[in-house]
mmCIF file of C-alpha atoms in Angstrom:
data_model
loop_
_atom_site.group_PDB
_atom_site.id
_atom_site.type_symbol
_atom_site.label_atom_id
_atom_site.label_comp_id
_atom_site.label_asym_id
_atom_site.label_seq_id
_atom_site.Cartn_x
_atom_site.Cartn_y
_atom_site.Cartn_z
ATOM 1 C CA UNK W 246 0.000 0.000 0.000
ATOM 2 C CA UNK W 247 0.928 3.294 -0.505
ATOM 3 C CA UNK W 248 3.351 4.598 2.442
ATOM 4 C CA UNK W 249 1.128 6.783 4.775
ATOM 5 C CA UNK W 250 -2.218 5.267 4.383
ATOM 6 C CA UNK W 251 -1.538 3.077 7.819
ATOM 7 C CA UNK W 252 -2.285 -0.320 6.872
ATOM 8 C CA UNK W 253 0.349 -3.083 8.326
ATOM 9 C CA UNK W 254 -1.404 -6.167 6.229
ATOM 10 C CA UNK W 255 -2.709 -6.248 3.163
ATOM 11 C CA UNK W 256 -6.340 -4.876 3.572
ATOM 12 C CA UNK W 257 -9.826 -6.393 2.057
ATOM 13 C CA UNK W 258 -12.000 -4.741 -0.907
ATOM 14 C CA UNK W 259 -13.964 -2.882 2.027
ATOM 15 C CA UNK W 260 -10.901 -1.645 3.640
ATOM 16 C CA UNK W 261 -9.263 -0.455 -0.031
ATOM 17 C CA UNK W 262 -12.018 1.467 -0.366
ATOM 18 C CA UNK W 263 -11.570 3.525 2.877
ATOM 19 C CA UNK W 264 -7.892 3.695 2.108
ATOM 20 C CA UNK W 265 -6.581 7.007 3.868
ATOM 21 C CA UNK W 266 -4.687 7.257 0.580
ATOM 22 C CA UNK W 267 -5.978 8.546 -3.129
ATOM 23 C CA UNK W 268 -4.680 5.842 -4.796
ATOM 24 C CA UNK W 269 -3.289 1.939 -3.988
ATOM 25 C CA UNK W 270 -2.988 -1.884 -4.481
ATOM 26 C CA UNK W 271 -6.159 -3.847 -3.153
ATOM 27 C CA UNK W 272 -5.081 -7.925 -3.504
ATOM 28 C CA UNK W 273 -7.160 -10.591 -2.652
ATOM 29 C CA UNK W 274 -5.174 -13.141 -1.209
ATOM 30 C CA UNK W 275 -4.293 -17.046 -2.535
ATOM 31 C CA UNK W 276 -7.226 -19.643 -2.367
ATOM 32 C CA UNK W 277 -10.017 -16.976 -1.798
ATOM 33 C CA UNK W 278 -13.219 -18.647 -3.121
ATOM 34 C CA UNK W 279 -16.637 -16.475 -2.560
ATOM 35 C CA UNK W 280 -19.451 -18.635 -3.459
ATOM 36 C CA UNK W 281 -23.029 -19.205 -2.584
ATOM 37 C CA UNK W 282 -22.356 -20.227 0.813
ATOM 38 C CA UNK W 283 -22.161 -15.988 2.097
ATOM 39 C CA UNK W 284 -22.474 -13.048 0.394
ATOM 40 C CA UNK W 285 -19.050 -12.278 2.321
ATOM 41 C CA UNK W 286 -15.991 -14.152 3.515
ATOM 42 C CA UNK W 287 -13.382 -14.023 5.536
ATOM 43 C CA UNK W 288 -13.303 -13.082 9.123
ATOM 44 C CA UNK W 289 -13.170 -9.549 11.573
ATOM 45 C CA UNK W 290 -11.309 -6.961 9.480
ATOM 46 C CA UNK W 291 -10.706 -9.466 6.706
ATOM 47 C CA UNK W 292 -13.897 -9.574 5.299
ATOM 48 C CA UNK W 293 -14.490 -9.761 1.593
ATOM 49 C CA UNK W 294 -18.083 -8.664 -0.300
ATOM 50 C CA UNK W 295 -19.422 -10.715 -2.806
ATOM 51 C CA UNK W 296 -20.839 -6.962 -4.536
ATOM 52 C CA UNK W 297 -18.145 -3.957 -4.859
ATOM 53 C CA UNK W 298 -18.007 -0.585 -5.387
ATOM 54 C CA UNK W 299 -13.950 0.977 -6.501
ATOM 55 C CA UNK W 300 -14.407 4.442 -5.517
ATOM 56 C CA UNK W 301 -11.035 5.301 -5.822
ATOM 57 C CA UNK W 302 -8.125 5.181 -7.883
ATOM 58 C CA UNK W 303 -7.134 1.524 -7.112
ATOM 59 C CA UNK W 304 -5.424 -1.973 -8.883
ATOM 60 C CA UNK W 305 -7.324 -4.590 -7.412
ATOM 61 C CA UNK W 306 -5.821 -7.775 -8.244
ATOM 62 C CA UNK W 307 -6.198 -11.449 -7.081
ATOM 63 C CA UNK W 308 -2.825 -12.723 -6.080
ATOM 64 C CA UNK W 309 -2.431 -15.754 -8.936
ATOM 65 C CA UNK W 310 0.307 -14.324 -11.409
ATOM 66 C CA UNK W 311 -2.423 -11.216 -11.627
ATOM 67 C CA UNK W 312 0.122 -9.756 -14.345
ATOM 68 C CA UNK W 313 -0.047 -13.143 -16.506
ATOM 69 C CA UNK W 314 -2.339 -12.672 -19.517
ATOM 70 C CA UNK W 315 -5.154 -15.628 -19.160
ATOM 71 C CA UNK W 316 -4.385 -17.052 -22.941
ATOM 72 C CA UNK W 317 -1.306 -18.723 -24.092
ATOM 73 C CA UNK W 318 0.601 -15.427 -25.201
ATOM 74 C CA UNK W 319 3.136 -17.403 -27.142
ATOM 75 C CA UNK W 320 -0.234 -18.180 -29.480
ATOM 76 C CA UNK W 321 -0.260 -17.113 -32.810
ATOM 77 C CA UNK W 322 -3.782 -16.619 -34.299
ATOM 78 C CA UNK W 323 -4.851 -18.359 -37.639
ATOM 79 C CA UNK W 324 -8.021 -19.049 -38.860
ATOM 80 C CA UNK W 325 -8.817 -22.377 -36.746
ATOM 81 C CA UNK W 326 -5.974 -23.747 -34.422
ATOM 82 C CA UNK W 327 -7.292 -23.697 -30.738
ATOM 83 C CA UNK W 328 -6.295 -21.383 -28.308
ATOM 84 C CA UNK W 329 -5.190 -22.721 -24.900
ATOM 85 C CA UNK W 330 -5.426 -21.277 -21.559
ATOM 86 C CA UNK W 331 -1.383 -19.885 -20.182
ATOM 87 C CA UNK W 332 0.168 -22.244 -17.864
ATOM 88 C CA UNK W 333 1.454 -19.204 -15.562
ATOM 89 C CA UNK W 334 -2.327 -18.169 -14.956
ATOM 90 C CA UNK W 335 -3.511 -19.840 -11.914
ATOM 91 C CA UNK W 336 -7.181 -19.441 -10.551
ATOM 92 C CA UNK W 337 -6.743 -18.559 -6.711
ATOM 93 C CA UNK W 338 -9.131 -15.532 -6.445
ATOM 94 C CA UNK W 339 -12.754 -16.975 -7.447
ATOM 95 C CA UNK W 340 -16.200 -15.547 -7.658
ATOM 96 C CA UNK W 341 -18.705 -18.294 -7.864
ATOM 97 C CA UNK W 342 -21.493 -20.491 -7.772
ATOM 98 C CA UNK W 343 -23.750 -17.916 -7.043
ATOM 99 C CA UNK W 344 -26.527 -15.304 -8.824
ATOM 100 C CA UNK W 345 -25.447 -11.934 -9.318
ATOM 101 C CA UNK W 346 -28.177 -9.826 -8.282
ATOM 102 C CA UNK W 347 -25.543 -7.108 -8.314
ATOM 103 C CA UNK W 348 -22.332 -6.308 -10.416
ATOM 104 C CA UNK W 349 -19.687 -7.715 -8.435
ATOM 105 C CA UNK W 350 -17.257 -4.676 -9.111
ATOM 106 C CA UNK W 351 -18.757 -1.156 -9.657
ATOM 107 C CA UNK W 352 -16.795 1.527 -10.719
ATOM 108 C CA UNK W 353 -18.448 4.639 -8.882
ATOM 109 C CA UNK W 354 -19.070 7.555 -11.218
ATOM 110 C CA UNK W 355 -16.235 9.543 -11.724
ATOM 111 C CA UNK W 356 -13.561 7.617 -10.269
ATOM 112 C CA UNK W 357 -10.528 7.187 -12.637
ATOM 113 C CA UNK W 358 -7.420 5.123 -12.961
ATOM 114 C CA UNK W 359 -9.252 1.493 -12.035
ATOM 115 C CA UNK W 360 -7.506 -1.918 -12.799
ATOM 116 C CA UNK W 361 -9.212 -5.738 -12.242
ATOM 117 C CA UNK W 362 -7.041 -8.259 -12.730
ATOM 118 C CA UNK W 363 -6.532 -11.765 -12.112
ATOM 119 C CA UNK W 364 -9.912 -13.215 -11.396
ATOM 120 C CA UNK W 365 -11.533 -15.806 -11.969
ATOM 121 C CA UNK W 366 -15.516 -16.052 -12.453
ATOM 122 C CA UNK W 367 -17.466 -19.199 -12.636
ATOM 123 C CA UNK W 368 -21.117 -20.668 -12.717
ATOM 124 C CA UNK W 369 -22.915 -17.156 -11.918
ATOM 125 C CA UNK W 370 -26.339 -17.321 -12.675
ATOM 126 C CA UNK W 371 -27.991 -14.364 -14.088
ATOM 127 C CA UNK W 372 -29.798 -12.032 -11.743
ATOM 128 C CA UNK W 373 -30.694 -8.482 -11.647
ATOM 129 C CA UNK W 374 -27.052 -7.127 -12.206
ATOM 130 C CA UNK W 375 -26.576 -5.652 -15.096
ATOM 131 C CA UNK W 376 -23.213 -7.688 -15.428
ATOM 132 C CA UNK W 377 -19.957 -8.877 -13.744
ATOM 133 C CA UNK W 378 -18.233 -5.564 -14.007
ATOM 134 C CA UNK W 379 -20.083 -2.420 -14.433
ATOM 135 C CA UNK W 380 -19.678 1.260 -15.239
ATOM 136 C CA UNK W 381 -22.750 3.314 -14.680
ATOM 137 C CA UNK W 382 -21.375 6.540 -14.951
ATOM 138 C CA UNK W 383 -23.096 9.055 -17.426
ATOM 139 C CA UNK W 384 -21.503 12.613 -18.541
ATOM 140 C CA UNK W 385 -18.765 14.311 -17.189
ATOM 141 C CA UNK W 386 -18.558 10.961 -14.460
ATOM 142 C CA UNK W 387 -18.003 8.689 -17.089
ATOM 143 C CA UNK W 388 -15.008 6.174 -16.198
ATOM 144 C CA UNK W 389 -11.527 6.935 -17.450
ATOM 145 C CA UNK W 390 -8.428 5.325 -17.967
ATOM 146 C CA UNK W 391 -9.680 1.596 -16.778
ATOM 147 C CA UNK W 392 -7.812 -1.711 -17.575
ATOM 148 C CA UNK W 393 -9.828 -4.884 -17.075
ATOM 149 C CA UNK W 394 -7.528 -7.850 -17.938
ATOM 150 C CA UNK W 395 -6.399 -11.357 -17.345
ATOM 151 C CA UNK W 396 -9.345 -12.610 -16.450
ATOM 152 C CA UNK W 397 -11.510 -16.188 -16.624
ATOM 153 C CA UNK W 398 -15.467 -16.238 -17.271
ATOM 154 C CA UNK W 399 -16.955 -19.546 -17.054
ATOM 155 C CA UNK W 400 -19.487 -21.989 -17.039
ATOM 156 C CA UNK W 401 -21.378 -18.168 -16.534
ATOM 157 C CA UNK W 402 -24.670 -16.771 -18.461
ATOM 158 C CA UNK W 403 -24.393 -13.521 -16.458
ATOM 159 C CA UNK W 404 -22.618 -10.692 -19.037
ATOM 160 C CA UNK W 405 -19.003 -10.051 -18.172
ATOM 161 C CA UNK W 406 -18.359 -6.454 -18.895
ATOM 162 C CA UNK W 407 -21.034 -3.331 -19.607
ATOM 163 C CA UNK W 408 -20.295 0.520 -19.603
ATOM 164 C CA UNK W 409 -23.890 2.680 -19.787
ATOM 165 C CA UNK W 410 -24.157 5.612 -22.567
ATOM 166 C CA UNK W 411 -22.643 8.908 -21.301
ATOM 167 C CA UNK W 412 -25.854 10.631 -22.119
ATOM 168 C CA UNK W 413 -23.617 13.753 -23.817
ATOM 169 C CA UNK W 414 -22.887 13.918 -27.778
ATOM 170 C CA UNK W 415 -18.489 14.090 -27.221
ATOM 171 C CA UNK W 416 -18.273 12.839 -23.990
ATOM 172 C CA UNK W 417 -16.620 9.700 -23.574
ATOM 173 C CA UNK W 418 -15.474 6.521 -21.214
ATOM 174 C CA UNK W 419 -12.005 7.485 -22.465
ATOM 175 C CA UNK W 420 -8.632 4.967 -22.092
ATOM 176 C CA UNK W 421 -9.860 1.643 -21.781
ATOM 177 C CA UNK W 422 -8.331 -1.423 -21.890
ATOM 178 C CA UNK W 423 -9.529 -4.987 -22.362
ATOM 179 C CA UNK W 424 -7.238 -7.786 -22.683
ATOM 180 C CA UNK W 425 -6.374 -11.225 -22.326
ATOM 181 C CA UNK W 426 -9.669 -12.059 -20.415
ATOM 182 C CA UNK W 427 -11.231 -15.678 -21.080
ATOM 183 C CA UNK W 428 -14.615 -16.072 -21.465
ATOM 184 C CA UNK W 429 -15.912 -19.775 -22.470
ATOM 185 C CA UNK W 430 -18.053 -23.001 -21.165
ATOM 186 C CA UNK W 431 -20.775 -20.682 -20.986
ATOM 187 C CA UNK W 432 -24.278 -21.982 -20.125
ATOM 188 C CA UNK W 433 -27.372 -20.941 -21.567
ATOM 189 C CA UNK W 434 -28.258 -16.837 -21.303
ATOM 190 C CA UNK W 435 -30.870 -14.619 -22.283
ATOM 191 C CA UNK W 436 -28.255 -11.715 -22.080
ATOM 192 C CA UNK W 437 -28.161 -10.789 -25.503
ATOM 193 C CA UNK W 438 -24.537 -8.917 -25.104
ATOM 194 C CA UNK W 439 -21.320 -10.601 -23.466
ATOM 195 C CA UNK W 440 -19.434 -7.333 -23.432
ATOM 196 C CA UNK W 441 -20.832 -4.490 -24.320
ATOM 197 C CA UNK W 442 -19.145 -0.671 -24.270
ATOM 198 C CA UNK W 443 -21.019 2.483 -24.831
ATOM 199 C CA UNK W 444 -19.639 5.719 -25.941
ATOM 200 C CA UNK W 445 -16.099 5.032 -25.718
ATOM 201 C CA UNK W 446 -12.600 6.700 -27.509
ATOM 202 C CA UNK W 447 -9.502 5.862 -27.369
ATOM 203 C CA UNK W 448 -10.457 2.188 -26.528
ATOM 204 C CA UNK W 449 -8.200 -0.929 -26.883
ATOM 205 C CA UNK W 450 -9.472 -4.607 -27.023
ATOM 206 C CA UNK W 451 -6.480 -7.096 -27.335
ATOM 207 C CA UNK W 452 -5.668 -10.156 -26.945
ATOM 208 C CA UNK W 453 -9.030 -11.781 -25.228
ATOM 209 C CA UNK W 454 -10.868 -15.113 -26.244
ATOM 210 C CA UNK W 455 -14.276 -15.647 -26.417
ATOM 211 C CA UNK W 456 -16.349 -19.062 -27.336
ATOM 212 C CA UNK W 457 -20.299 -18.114 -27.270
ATOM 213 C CA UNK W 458 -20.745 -22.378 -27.834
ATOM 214 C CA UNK W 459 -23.892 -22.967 -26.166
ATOM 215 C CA UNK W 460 -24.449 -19.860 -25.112
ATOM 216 C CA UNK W 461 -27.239 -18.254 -26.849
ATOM 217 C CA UNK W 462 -26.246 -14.689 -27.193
ATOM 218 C CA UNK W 463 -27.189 -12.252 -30.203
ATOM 219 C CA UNK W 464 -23.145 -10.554 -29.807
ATOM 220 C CA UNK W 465 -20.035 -11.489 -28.093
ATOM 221 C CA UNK W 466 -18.990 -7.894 -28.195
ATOM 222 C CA UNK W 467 -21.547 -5.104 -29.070
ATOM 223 C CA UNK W 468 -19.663 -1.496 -29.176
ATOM 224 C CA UNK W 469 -22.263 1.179 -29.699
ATOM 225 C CA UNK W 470 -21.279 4.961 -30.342
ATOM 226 C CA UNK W 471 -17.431 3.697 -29.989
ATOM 227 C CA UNK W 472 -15.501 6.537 -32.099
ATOM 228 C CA UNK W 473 -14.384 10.368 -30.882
ATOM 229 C CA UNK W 474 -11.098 11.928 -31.283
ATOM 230 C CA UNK W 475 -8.892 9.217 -30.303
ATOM 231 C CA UNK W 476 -8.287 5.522 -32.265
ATOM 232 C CA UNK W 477 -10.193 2.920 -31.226
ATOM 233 C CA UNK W 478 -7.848 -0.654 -31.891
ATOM 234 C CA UNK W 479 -9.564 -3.936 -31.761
ATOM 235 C CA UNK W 480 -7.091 -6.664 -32.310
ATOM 236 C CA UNK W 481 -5.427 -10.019 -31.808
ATOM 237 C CA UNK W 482 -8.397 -11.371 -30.523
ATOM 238 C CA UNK W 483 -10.706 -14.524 -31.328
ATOM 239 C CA UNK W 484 -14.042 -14.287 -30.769
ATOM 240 C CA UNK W 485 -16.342 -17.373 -31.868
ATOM 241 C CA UNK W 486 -19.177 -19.232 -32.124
ATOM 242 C CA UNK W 487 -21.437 -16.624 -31.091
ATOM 243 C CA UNK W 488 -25.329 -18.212 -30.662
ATOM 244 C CA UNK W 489 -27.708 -15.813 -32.068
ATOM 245 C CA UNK W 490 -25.984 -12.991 -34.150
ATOM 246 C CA UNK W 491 -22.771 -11.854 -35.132
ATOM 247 C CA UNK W 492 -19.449 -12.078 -33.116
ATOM 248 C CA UNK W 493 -18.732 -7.899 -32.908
ATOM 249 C CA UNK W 494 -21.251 -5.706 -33.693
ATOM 250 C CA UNK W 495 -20.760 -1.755 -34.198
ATOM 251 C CA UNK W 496 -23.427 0.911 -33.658
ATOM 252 C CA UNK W 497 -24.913 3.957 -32.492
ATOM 253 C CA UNK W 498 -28.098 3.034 -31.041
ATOM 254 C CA UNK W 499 -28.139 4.050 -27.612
ATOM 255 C CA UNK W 500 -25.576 5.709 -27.425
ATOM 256 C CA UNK W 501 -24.872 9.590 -27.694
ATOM 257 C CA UNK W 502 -22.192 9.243 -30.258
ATOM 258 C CA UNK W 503 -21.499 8.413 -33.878
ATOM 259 C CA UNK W 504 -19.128 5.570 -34.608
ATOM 260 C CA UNK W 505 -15.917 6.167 -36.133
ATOM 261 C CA UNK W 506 -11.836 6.196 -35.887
ATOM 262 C CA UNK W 507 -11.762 2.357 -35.036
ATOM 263 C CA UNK W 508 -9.323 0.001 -36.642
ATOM 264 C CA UNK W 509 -9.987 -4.082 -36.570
ATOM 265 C CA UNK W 510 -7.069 -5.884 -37.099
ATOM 266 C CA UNK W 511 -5.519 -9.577 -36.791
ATOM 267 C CA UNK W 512 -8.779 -11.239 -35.399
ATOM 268 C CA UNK W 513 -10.215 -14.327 -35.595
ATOM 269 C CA UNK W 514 -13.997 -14.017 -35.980
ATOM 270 C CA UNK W 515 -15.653 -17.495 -36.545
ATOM 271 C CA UNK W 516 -18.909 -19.322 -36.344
ATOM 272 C CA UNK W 517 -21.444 -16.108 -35.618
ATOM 273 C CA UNK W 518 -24.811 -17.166 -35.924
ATOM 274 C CA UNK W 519 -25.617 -14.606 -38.746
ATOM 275 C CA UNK W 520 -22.344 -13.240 -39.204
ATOM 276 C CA UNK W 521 -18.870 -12.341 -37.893
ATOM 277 C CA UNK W 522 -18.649 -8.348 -38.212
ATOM 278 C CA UNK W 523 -21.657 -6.302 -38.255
ATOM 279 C CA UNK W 524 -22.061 -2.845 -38.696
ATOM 280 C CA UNK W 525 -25.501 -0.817 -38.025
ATOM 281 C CA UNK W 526 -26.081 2.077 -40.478
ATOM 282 C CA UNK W 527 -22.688 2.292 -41.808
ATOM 283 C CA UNK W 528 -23.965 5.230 -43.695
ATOM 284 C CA UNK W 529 -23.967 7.428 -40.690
ATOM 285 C CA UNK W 530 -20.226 6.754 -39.340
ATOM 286 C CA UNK W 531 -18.065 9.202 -38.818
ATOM 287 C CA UNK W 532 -14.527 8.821 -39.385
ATOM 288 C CA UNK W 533 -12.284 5.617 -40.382
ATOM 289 C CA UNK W 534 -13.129 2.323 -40.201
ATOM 290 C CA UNK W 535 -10.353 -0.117 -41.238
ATOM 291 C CA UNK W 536 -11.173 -3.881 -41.456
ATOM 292 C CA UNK W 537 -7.812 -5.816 -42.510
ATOM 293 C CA UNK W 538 -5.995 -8.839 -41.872
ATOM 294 C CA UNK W 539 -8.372 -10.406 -40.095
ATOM 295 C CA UNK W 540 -9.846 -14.133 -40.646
ATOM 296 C CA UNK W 541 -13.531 -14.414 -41.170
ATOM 297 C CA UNK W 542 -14.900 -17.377 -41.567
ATOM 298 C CA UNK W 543 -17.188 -20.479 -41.278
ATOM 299 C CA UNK W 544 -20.256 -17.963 -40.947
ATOM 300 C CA UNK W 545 -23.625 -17.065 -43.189
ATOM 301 C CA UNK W 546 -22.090 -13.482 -43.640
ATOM 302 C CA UNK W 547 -18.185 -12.280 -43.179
ATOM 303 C CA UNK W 548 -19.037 -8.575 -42.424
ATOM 304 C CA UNK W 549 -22.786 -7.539 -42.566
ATOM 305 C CA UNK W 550 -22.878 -3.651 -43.887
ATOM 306 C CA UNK W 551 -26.549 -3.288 -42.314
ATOM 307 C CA UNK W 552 -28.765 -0.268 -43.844
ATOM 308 C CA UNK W 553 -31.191 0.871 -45.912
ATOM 309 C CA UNK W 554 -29.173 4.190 -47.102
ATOM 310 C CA UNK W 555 -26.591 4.316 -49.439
ATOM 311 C CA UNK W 556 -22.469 4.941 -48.023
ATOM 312 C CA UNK W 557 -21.928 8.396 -49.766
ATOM 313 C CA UNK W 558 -18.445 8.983 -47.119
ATOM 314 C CA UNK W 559 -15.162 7.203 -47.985
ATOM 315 C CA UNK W 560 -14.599 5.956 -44.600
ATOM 316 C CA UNK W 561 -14.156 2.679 -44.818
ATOM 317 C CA UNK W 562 -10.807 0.474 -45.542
ATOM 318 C CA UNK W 563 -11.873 -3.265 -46.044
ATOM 319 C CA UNK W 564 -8.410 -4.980 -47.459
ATOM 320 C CA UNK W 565 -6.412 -8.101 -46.852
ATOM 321 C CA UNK W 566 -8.789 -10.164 -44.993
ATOM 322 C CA UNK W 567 -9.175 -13.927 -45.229
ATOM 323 C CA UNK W 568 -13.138 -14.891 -45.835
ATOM 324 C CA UNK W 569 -13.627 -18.870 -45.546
ATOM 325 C CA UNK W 570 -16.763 -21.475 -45.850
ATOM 326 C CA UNK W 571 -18.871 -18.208 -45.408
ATOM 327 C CA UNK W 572 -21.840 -17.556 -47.930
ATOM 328 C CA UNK W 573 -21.379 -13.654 -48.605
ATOM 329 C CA UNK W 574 -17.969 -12.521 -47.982
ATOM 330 C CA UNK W 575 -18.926 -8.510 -47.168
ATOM 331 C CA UNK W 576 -23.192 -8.170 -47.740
ATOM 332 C CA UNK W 577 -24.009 -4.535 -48.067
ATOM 333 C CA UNK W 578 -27.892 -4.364 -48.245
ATOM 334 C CA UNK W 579 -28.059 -0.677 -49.316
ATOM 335 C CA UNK W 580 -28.649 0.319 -53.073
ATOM 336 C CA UNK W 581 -25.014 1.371 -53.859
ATOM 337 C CA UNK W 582 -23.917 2.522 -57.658
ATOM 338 C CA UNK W 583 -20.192 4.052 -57.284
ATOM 339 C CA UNK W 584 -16.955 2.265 -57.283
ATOM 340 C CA UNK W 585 -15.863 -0.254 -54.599
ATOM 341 C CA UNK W 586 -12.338 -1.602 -54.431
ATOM 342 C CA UNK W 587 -11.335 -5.283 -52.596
ATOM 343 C CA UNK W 588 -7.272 -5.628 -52.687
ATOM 344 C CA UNK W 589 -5.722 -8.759 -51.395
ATOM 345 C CA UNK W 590 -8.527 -10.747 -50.085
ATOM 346 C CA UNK W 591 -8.572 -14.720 -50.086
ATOM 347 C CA UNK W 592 -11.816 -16.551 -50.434
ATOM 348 C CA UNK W 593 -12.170 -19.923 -50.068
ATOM 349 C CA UNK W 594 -15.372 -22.027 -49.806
ATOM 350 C CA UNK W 595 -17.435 -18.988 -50.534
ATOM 351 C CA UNK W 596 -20.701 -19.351 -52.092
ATOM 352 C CA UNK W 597 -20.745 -15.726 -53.157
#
């Protein structure tokens, strides 16, 4: 902890929140398991909420290699090898077997400078959360600066990760991070969303893997009014087998801003229900949108271009993308009569 704020031991979640200090380290120790036994655990001082609110500027880490990213990082992505679990990532810290009638980390609106790391999650049952980790903050409280990585969702059919709209045309959740989290075994869910960020700039999404087998859910990543001043990178990830739509999904209902300035790169998207990349009104973006290198495949629809209006912007950058055993390679359902260029694209197994 930080020198000054008068601890001796490492504190709990409670205590980290009443830190003295404006800022700190919050770990949660070796072979913690909170499950459906208590809502808390632990004992005196040393006790542990199942539901948590980060109202300051704080790491908060379970102590199992925290740093270690959850995937094999020595992986290389192609378009079908699996991707294993990393060796150095061991599950001490656990949240489970229980129903999460309330976000199990809140990030109070406002606070800044937030890390989660190094947790695992397993068989939560859907309650009246709105999901694992939350972000409710609206306007000028909207969450900044916020890494959430290196951790395992399983055997789960509660949503891992939601941000709510900032309310405010060019206000943002600005300086987020996502990567190498794990979400797979996942039962059945009515959530329709597995992550799902609102109004967001300068955003980063790297190096996580999600399998939607058996799960049910429309998206395994929905990013709605994701654009602003800053680049928004989406890459290195694999995201399959999503149960009732696509595997990402961009768009601007909901949110307060127009989409835009986002580059997808290096992905595996496979197996979406009705596609692997779809994109709402693509008329109405923004700013760039760069699709490339990316492996799409073994879906009805590579990248669904869904809207009744023409594109009349040059926004877009679709090149050097892999499209395999899919029906339509890129399906644009607007009325279109100018000039559209594909460069270095490989289709295979393509009916169209």
């Amino acid at each position: 902890q930080e020198t000054g704020s008068g601890y001796t031991t490492i504190p709990d979640i409670q205590d980290g929140i009443l830190l003295a200090c404006a800022s700190g380290t919050v770990n949660i120790g070796n072979g913690i398991t909170v499950a459906a036994a208590a809502t808390t655990w632990g004992a005196g001082t040393n006790t542990y909420n199942r539901d948590n609110t980060i109202d300051k500027s704080l790491i908060v880490q379970g102590l199992n290699n925290p740093t270690e990213c959850a995937n094999n990082p020595a992986f290389v992505i192609d378009a079908a090898t699996a991707w294993g679990t990393n060796a150095a990532r061991i599950n001490t810290a656990t949240f489970s077997g229980f129903t999460t009638n309330a976000p199990i980390f809140t990030l109070a609106s406002g606070v800044n400078n937030i890390t989660l790391r190094g947790f695992d999650f397993a068989a939560l049952v859907k309650g009246t959360a709105d999901a694992v980790i939350s972000a409710p903050g609206t306007g000028v409280n909207a969450n900044n600066n916020v890494t959430i990585e290196n951790n395992f969702i399983t055997t789960s059919n509660e949503r891992f990760i939601r941000s709510t709209g900032t309310g405010a045309a060019a206000s943002y959740h600005t300086n987020w991070n996502v990567s190498c989290n794990r979400m797979e075994a996942l039962s059945a869910s009515t959530e329709s969303f597995y992550i799902e960020l609102i109004d967001h700039t300068q955003t980063t999404i790297q190096r996580n893997y999600y399998d939607g087998t058996g799960s049910g859910g429309s998206y395994g990543l929905l990013l709605r009014g994701m654009g602003g001043p800053s680049l928004n990178t989406i890459t290195r990830n694999v995201f399959q087998n999503t149960g009732g739509g696509e595997n990402i999904w961009f768009g601007s209902n909901l949110s307060s801003n127009t989409v835009g300035n986002i580059t997808v790169t290096q992905n595996r998207f496979r197996g979406g229900a009705s596609g692997n990349i779809g994109m709402e009104n693509p008329n109405l973006y923004t700013a760039s949108f760069n699709v490339a290198n990316n492996f799409l495949n073994n879906s009805p629809r590579g990248i669904y271009m869904n809207g009744a209006t023409a594109i009349s912007h040059q926004f877009f950058a679709i090149n050097n993308n892999s499209f395999e055993n899919t029906n339509t390679g890129i399906d644009y359902t607007a009325t279109y009569s100018g000039t559209v260029s594909v460069s270095y694209t490989h289709l295979a197994g393509d009916s169209q």
